[in-house]
Structure formats: structure tokens, C-alpha cells
Short mmCIF file of C-alpha atoms in Angstrom, two decimals:
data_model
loop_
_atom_site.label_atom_id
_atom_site.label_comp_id
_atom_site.label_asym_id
_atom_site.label_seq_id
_atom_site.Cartn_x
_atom_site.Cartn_y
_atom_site.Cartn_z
CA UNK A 1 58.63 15.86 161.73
CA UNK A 2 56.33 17.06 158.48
CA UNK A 3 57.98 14.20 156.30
CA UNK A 4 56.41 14.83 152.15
CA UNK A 5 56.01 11.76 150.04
CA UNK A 6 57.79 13.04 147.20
CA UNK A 7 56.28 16.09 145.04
CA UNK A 8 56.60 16.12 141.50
CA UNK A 9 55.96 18.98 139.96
CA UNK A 10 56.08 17.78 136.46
CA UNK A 11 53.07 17.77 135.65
CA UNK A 12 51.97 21.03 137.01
CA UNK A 13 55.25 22.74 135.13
CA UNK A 14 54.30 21.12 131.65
CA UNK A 15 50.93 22.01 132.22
CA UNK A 16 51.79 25.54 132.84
CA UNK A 17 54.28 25.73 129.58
CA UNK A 18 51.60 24.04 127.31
CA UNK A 19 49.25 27.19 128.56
CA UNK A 20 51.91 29.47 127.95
CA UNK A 21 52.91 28.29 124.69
CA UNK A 22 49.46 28.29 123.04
CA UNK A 23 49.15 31.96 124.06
CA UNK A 24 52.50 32.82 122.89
CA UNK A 25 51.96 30.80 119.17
CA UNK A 26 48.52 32.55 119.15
CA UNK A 27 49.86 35.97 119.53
CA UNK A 28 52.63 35.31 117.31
CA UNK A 29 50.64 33.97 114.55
CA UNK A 30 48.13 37.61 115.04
CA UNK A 31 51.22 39.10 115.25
CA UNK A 32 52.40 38.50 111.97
CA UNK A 33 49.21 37.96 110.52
CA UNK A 34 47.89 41.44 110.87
CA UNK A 35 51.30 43.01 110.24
CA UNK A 36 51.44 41.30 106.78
CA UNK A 37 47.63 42.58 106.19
CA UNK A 38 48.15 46.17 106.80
CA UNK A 39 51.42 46.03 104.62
CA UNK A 40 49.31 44.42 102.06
CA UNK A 41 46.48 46.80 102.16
CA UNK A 42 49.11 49.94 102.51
CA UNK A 43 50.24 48.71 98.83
CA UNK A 44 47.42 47.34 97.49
CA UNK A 45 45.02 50.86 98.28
CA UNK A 46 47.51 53.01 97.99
CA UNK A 47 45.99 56.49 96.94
CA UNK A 48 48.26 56.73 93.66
CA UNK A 49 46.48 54.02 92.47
CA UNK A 50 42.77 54.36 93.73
CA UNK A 51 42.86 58.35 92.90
CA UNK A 52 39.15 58.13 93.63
CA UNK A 53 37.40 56.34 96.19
CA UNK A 54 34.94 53.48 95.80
CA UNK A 55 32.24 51.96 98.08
CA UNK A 56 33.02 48.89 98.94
CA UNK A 57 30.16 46.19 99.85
CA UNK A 58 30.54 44.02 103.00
CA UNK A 59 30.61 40.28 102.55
CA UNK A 60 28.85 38.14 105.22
CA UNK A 61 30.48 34.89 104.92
CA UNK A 62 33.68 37.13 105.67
CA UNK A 63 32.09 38.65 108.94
CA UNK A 64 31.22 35.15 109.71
CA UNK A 65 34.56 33.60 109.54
CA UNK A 66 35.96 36.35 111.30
CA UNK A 67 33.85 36.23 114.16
CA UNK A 68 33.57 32.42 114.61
CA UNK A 69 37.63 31.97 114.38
CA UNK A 70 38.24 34.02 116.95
CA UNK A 71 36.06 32.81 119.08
CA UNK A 72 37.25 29.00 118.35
CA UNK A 73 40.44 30.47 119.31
CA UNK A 74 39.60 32.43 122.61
CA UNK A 75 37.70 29.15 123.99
CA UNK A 76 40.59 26.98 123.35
CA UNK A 77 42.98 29.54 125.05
CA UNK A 78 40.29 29.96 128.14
CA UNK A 79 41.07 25.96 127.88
CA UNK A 80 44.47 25.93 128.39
CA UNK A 81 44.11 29.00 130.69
CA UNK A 82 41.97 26.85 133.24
CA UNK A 83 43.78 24.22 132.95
CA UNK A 84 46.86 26.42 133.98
CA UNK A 85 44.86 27.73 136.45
CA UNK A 86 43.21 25.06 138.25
CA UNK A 87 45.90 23.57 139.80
CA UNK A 88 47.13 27.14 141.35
CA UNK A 89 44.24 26.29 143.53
CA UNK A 90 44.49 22.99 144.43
CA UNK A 91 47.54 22.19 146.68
CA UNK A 92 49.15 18.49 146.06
CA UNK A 93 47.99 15.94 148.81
CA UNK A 94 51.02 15.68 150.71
CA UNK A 95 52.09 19.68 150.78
CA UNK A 96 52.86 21.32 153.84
CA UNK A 97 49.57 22.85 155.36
CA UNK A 98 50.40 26.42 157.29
CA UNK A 99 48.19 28.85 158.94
CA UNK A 100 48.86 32.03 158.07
CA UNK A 101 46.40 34.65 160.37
CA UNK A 102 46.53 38.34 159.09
CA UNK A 103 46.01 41.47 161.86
CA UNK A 104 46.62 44.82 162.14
CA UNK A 105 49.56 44.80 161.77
CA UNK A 106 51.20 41.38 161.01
CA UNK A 107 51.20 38.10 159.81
CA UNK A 108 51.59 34.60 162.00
CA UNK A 109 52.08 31.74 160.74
CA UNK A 110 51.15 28.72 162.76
CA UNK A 111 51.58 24.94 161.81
CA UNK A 112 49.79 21.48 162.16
CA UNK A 113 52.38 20.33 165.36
CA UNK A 114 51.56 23.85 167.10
CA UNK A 115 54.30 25.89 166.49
CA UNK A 116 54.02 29.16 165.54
CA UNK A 117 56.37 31.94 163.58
CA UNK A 118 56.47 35.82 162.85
CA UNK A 119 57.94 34.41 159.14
CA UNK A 120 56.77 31.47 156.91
CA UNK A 121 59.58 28.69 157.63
CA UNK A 122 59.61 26.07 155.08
CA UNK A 123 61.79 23.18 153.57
CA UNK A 124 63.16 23.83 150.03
CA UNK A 125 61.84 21.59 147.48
CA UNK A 126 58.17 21.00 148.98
CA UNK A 127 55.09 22.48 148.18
CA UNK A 128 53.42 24.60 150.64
CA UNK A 129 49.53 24.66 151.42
CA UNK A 130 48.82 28.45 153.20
CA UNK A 131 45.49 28.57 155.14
CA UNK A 132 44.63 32.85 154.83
CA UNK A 133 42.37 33.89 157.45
CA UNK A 134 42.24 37.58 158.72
CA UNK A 135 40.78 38.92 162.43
CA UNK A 136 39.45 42.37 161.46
CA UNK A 137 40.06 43.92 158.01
CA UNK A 138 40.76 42.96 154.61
CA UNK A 139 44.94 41.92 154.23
CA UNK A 140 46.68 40.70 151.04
CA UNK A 141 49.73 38.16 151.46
CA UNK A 142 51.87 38.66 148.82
CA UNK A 143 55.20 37.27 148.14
CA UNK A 144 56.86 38.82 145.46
CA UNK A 145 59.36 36.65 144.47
CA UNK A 146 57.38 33.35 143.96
CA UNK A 147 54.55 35.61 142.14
CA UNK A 148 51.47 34.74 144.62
CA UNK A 149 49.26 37.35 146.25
CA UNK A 150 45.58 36.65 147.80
CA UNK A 151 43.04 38.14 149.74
CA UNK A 152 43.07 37.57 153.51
CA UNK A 153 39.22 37.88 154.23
CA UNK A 154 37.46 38.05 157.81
CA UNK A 155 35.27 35.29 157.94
CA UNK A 156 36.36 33.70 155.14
CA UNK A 157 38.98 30.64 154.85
CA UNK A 158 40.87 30.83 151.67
CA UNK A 159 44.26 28.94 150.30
CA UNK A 160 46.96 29.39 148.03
CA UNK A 161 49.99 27.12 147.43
CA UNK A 162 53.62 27.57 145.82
CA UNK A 163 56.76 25.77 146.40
CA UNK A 164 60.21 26.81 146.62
CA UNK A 165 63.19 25.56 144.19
CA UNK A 166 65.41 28.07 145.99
CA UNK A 167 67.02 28.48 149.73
CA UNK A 168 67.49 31.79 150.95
CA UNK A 169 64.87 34.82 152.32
CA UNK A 170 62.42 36.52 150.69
CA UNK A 171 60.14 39.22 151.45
CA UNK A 172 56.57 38.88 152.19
CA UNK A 173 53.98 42.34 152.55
CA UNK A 174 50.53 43.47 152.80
CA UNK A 175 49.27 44.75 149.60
CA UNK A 176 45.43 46.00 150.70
CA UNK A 177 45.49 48.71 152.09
CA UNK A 178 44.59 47.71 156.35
CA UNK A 179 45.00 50.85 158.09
CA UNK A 180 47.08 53.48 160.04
CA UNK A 181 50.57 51.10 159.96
CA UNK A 182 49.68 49.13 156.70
CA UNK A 183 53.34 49.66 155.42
CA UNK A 184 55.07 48.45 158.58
CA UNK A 185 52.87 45.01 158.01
CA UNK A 186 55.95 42.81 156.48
CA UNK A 187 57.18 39.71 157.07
CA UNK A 188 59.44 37.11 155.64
CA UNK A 189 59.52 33.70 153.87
CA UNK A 190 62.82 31.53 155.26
CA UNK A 191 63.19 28.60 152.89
CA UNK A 192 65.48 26.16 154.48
CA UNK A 193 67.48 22.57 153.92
CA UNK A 194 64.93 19.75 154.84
CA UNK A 195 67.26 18.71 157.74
CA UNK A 196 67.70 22.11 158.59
CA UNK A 197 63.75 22.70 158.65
CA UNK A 198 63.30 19.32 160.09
CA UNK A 199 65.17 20.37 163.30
CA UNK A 200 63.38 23.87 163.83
CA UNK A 201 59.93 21.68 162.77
CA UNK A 202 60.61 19.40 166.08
CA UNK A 203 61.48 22.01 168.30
CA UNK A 204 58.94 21.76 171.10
CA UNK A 205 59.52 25.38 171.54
CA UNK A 206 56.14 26.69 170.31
CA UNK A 207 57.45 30.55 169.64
CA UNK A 208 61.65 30.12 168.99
CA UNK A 209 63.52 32.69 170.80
CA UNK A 210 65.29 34.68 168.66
CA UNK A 211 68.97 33.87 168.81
CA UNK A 212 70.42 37.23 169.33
CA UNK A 213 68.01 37.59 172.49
CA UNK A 214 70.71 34.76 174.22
CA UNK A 215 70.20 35.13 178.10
CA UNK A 216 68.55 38.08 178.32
CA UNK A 217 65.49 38.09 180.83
CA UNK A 218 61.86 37.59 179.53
CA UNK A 219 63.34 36.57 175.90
CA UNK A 220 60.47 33.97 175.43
CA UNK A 221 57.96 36.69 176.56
CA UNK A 222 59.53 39.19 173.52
CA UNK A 223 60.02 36.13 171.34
CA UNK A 224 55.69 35.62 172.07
CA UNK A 225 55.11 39.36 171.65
CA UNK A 226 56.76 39.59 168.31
CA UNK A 227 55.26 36.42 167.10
CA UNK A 228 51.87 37.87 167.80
CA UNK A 229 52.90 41.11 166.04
CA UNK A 230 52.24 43.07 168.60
CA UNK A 231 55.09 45.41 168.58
CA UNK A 232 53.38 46.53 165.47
CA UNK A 233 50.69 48.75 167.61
CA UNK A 234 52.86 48.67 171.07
CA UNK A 235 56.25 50.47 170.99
CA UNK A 236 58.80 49.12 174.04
CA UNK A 237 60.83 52.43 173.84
CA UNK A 238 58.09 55.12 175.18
CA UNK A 239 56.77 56.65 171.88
CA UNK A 240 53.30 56.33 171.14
CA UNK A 241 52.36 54.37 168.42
CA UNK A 242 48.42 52.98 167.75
CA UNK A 243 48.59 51.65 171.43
CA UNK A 244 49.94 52.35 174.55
CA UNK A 245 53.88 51.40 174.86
CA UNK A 246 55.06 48.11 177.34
CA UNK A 247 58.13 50.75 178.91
CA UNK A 248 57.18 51.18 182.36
CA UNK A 249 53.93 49.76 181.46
CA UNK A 250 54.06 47.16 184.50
CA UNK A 251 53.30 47.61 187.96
CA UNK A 252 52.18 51.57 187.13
CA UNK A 253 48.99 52.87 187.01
CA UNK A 254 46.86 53.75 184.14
CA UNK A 255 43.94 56.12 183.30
CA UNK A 256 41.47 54.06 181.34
CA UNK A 257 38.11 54.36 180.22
CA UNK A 258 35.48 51.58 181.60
CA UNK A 259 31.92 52.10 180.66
CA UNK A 260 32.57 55.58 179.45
CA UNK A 261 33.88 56.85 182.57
CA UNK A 262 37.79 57.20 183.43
CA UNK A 263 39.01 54.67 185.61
CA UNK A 264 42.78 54.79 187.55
CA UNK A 265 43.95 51.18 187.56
CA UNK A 266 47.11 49.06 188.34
CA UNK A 267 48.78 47.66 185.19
CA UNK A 268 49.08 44.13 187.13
CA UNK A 269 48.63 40.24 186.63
CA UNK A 270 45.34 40.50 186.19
CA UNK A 271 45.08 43.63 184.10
CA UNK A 272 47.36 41.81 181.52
CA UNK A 273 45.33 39.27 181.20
CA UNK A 274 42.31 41.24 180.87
CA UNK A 275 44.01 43.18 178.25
CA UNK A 276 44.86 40.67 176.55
CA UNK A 277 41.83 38.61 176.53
CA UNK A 278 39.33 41.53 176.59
CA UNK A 279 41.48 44.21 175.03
CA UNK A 280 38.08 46.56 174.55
CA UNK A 281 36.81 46.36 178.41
CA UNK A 282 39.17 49.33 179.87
CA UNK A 283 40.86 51.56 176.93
CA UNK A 284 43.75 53.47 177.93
CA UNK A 285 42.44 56.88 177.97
CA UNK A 286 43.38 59.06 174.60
CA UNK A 287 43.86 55.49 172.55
CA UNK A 288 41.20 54.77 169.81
CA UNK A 289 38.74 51.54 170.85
CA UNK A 290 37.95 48.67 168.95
CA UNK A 291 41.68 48.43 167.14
CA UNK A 292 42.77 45.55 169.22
CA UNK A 293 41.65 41.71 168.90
CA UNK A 294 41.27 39.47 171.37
CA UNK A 295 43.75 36.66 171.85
CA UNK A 296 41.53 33.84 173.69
CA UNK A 297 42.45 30.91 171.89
CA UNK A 298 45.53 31.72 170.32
CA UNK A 299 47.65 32.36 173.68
CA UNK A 300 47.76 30.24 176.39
CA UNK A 301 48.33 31.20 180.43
CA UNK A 302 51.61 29.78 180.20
CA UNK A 303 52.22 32.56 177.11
CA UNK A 304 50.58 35.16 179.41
CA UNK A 305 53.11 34.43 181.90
CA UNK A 306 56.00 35.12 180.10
CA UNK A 307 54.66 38.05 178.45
CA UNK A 308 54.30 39.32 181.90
CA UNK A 309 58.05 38.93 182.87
CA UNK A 310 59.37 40.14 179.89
CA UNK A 311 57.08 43.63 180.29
CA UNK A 312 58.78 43.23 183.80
CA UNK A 313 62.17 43.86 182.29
CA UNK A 314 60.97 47.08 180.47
CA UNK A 315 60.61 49.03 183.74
CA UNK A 316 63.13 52.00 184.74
CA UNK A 317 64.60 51.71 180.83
#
């Protein structure tokens, strides 16, 4: 049970409104300040009483108080800015730490005990620590509603952190551009009561079936597939989307390409698993290679397994 020693976000919120209202006194004060000047200089040059125009001569101490005030002011704003900024980047010590991988196309979020979600499941009231990582491309988590966006980077760790005053569900999308199905890569953030959260938290389950799946055969299998996200490339009805689709996938063969040269195989055990674990070794012939990732590590044979029976249940459909 993730158990928080008891955020206060005090100081980061009266950090943030000090920061704010500098830069709102600031451009107040210019505000008014240059209107009054150019009212001033509308009426005091006014044509009907400067008929003919004069040269005017520059004054240096002016240009010099001009330019050093305003720069006084913009480093004491850039102050307050970093300030305001700083902690944006640094999560508090006892926040919530989550995973969150980025693929083509989909998010997973996977936590500290081992479970893992298709949406970001958190307690209301707590700050949470996201870990971004991406497998191939460049990916942008961005939640709208709590204002937060970041690169997802291959190769690259990065973190961002917000925290939720509010229960209820909120959107979450891609917003870089990743490819072919970039706009069906969405996802949600599920902000629950801390006893609520508490219970899903300690569910051994490591992928929750979904509850509308009830008894239906292979529903920890589905509940694994969409976790993964991979009913983003693999339809289950028989269209075609990026890859080929799991109806009548099992137990049939396939044309695929090994080495270059087309190969007839059986869609088996062992040709799951292969797939799965080296998805690039035999492409399905007139499928594009390299677009799937390999899953060693992040499924175990136990996942495999039901994966397998629920693909069972898509035959004859």
C-alpha cells in the first residue's frame, strides 16, 4: 500500500503566487506607465503647438537609466521565475513514483509494487512523480487539465510531477507528432479516494481485468493486450490496421518474410512468443518492418500464456 507522509503544498503554491504576482505588478505598473507617457507626449507635442519641428538632442544619462532599470527588473522577474520553476522539476520526497513508457501507439503506466495500467491511477490529494521513457520515437504526455506536457525521449529518462486536488477523469494525449496512428495515442488520468486507490494499489492482479469483460474467456489475456497498447497497431475485428489483426490469427497459417524470402508458417505457441519477443524475425508479408518493439522484459511467460488463450477466443468470430 503506497502510504504518503503528508504533502503540503504550501509552500510550492505561495511560491508560485509570489512569481505570479511580481509579473502581474510589473506589467501593471508598464501598463500604466507607458499609457500615461504617450497621453502626455500626445498633449504635450501636439502639432498645433510645435507648428514646426525641432531636433531634439539625446541625453545619455536618460539612455542609461532606461536600459539599466529594465534590466534590474527582468533579472529579478527571471528570479522569481526560477524560483517558480524549480520546483516543477523536483518532485516532493514522499510523491508517488510511476512509470509511464510511451510506444507507438500508447502509454503504460507501471508502478513501484509491479502493477501496471493502460491509464495513470492515482489517489487524490498526493503528488505524483512520472518517470517518461519512450521505446522508439519522440512522444509528448500531456494532460490538459492539470497544465503539464513533456517530452518522452528514447534513451533518455526524464520526470515531471503534479498533484491532483480533484477526483474524477481526465484526458491524457500525445502531442508530438509519432506516426501513422498518432491521434488514436490517448489515454486517461483516474484520480481516485485514497481508500479507493489503496484497494486497486494492493491488488496482486498485475494488469486489472476490465470489469465489463466479467466471465468472458481469455479476459486477462485482452486485459494484458490493452495494457500493452497493442490494439493500437492490431485490430481483433479483421481490418487491417499498422499490423496484422488477432481474428483468426491462431492456429492458421501465415505468409511471412524470414531473411528476405517468404516463409508459410503456423501462427502457434511458439510463433507467439517469437512474435512477441522478436517481433522483426518473420514479418507478415505486405506489413512494414521495424514498427514493432520487443517486449522481453516487460511481459512475462505467464502474460504470454494468457495472451495466447485470449487470441484463442478470436477464432471463427
Amino acid at each position: 500500500m503506497y502510504t504518503p507522509s503528508g504533502f503540503d503544498a504550501s509552500n510550492y503554491v505561495t511560491t508560485f503566487n509570489a512569481s505570479f504576482n511580481l509579473m502581474l505588478v510589473v506589467a501593471l505598473a508598464f501598463i500604466v506607465f507607458l499609457t500615461a507617457t504617450m497621453i502626455y507626449f500626445v498633449y504635450r507635442y501636439n502639432r498645433k503647438k510645435h507648428k514646426k519641428a525641432e531636433q531634439i538632442e539625446g541625453s545619455t544619462a536618460l539612455e542609461i537609466t532606461w536600459t539599466i532599470i529594465p534590466v534590474l527588473i527582468a533579472l529579478v522577474m527571471f528570479y522569481y521565475g526560477w524560483a517558480g520553476y524549480t520546483p516543477m522539476n523536483k518532485a516532493p520526497k514522499d510523491a508517488l513514483n510511476v512509470s509511464s513508457v510511451g510506444r507507438m501507439w500508447s502509454f503504460t503506466f507501471m508502478y513501484e509494487n509491479g502493477k501496471q495500467s493502460p491509464d495513470l491511477v492515482i489517489p487524490v490529494n498526493t503528488p505524483v512523480n512520472l518517470k517518461l521513457t519512450s521505446l522508439d520515437v519522440l512522444h509528448s504526455l500531456f494532460i490538459p487539465e492539470f497544465r503539464i506536457k513533456s517530452d518522452m525521449i528514447p534513451g533518455r529518462e526524464k520526470q515531471m510531477w503534479f498533484m491532483s486536488g480533484k477526483e474524477g477523469e481526465y484526458d491524457i494525449y500525445c502531442a508530438e507528432y509519432c506516426g501513422l496512428r498518432h491521434s488514436y495515442m490517448s489515454s486517461f488520468v483516474r484520480v481516485l479516494p485514497k481508500e479507493e486507490f489503496d484497494k486497486w494499489y494492493k491488488d496482486s492482479t498485475v494488469v486489472a481485468v476490465d470489469s465489463t469483460a466479467g466471465a468472458k474467456p481469455g479476459a486477462p489475456g485482452q486485459a494484458i493486450i490493452k495494457a500493452q497498447g497493442c490494439v493500437a497497431c492490431h485490430s481483433v475485428d479483421g481490418s487491417k490496421l499498422v499490423g496484422p489483426s488477432f481474428m483468426n490469427l491462431f492456429g492458421h497459417e501465415q505468409t511471412v518474410l524470414r531473411n528476405g524470402q517468404p516463409v508459410t508458417v503456423t501462427a502457434d505457441e511458439q510463433y507467439i512468443i517469437k512474435s512477441i519477443y522478436d517481433p522483426n524475425a518473420e514479418i507478415v508479408q505486405g506489413y512494414p518492418q521495424g514498427q514493432m518493439q520487443s517486449y522481453k522484459g516487460m511481459l512475462t511467460d505467464d502474460d504470454i500464456a494468457k495472451i495466447i488463450e485470449y487470441l484463442k477466443t478470436l477464432n471463427g468470430q
